[in-house]
Short mmCIF file of C-alpha atoms in Angstrom, two decimals:
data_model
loop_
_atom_site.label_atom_id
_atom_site.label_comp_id
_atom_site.label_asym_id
_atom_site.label_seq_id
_atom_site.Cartn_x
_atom_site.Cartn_y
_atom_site.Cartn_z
CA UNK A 1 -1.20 21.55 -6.48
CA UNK A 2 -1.23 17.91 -5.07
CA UNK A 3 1.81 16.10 -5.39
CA UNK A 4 1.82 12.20 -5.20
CA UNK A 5 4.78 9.80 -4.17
CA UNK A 6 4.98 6.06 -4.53
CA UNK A 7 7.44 3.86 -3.08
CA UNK A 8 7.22 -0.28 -2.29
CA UNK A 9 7.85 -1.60 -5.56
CA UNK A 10 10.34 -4.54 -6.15
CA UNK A 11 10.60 -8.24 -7.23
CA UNK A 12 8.84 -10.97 -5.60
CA UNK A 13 8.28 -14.49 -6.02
CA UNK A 14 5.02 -15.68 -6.90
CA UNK A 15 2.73 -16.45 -3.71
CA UNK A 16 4.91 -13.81 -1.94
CA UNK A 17 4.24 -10.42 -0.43
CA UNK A 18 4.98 -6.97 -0.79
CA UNK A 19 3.33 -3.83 0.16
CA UNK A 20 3.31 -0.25 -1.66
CA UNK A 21 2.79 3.13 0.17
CA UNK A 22 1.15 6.32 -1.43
CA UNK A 23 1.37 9.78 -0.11
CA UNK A 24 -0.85 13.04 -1.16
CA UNK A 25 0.93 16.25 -0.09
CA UNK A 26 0.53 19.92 -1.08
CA UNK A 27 -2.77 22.04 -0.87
CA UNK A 28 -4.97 19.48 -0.46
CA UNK A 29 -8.69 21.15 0.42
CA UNK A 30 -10.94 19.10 -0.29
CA UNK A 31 -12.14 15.26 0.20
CA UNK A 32 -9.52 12.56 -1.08
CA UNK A 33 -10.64 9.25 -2.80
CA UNK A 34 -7.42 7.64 -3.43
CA UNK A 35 -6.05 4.45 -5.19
CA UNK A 36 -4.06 2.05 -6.92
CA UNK A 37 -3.78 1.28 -10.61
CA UNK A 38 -1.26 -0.90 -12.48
CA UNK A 39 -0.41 -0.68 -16.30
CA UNK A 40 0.72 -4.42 -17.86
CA UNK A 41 3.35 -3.99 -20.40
CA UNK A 42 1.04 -4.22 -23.71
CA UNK A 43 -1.85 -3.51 -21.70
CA UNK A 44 -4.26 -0.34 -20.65
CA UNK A 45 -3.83 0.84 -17.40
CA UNK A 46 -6.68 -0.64 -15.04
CA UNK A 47 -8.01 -0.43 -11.66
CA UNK A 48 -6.78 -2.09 -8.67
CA UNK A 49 -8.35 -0.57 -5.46
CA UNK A 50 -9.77 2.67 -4.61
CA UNK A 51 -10.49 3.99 -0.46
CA UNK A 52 -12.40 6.87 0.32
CA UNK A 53 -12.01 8.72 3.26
CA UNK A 54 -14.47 7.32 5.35
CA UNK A 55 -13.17 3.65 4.61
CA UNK A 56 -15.37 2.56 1.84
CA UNK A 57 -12.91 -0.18 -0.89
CA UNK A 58 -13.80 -1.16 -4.37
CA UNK A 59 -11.59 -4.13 -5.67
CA UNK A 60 -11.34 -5.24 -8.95
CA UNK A 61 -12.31 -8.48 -9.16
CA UNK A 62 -8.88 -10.14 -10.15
CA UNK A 63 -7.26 -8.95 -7.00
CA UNK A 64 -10.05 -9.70 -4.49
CA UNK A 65 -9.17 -11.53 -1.67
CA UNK A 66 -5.37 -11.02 -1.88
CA UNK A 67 -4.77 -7.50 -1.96
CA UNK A 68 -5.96 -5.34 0.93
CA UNK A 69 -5.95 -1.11 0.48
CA UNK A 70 -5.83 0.73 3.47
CA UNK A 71 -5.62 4.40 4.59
CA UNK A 72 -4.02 6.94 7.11
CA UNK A 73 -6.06 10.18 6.93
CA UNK A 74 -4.00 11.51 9.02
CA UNK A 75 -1.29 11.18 6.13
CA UNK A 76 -2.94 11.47 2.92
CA UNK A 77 -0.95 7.80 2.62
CA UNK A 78 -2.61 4.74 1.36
CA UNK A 79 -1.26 1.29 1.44
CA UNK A 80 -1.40 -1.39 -0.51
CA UNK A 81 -1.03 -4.87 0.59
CA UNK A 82 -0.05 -7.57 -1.89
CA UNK A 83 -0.72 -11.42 -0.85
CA UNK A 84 -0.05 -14.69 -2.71
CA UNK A 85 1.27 -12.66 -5.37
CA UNK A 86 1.16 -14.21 -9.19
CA UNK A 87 3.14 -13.29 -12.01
CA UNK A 88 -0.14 -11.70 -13.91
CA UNK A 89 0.61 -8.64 -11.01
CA UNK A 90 3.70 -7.73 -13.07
CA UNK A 91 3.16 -4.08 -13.66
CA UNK A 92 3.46 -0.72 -12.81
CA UNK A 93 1.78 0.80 -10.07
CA UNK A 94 0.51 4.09 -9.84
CA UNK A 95 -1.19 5.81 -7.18
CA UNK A 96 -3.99 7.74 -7.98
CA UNK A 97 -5.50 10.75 -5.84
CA UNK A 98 -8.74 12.22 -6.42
CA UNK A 99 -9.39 15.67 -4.92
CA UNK A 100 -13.50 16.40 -4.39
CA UNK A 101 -14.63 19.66 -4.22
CA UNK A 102 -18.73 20.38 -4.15
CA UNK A 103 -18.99 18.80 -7.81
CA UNK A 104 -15.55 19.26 -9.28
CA UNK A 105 -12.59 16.84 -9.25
CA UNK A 106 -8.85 16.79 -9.69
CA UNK A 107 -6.61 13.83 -10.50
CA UNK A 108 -3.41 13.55 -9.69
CA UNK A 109 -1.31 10.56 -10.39
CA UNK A 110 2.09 9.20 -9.14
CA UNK A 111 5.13 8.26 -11.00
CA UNK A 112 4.27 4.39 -10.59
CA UNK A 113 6.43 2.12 -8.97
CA UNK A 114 7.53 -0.92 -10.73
CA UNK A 115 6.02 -4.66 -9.14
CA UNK A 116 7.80 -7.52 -10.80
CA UNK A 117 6.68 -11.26 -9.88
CA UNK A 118 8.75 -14.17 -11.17
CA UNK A 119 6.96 -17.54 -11.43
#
C-alpha cells in the first residue's frame, strides 16, 4: 500500500505565490508518475501537472507558464510551484501517485490540500 501526504495549501493573494509538497511512502515497487490535480467547487476534478521519473512534465494548458512541478526521487516528493496566482486556482489540490508495474497501474490519491486565492 502507497500512502500519499499533501501539505502547502493556504490563502494567497492573486499574483502571489505558494508552493505545495507531495510525498509517496509505503511499498512502493515499481515506477512512479506522480501529479497534481485540483477540484473547483462546482467543478470536476482536472489535471494540473504530472512528472515522471525521468523528468518528463505535462501541463494543462491554463497553468502553463506559471506553475512549475518538480521532483525528488530520492523522496517520492513532488512539488508544486504556484506563480502569479489568480483567483480561478481556488481549489483543492490533490496529489496523485501512479504506481507502474510491467502493464498494470495503481492510483493512489492524497487527501487534497485546500489553495484559496482572493482577488
Amino acid at each position: 500500500q502507497v500512502q500519499v501526504v499533501e501539505s502547502g495549501g493556504g490563502s494567497v493573494q492573486g499574483g502571489g505565490s505558494l508552493r505545495l509538497s507531495c510525498t509517496a511512502s509505503g511499498s512502493i515497487s515499481g515506477t512512479l508518475v506522480m501529479g497534481w490535480h485540483r477540484q473547483a467547487p462546482g467543478k470536476q476534478r482536472e489535471l494540473v501537472a504530472t512528472i515522471t521519473s525521468g523528468g518528463d512534465t505535462n501541463y494543462a494548458d491554463s497553468v502553463k507558464g506559471r506553475f512549475t512541478i518538480s521532483r525528488d526521487n530520492a523522496k517520492n516528493t513532488i512539488y508544486l510551484q504556484m506563480n502569479s496566482v489568480k483567483p480561478e486556482d481556488t481549489a483543492i489540490y490533490y496529489c496523485n501517485a501512479q504506481e507502474i508495474r510491467r502493464t498494470l497501474r495503481w492510483d493512489y490519491w492524497g487527501q487534497g490540500t485546500q489553495v484559496t486565492v482572493s482577488s
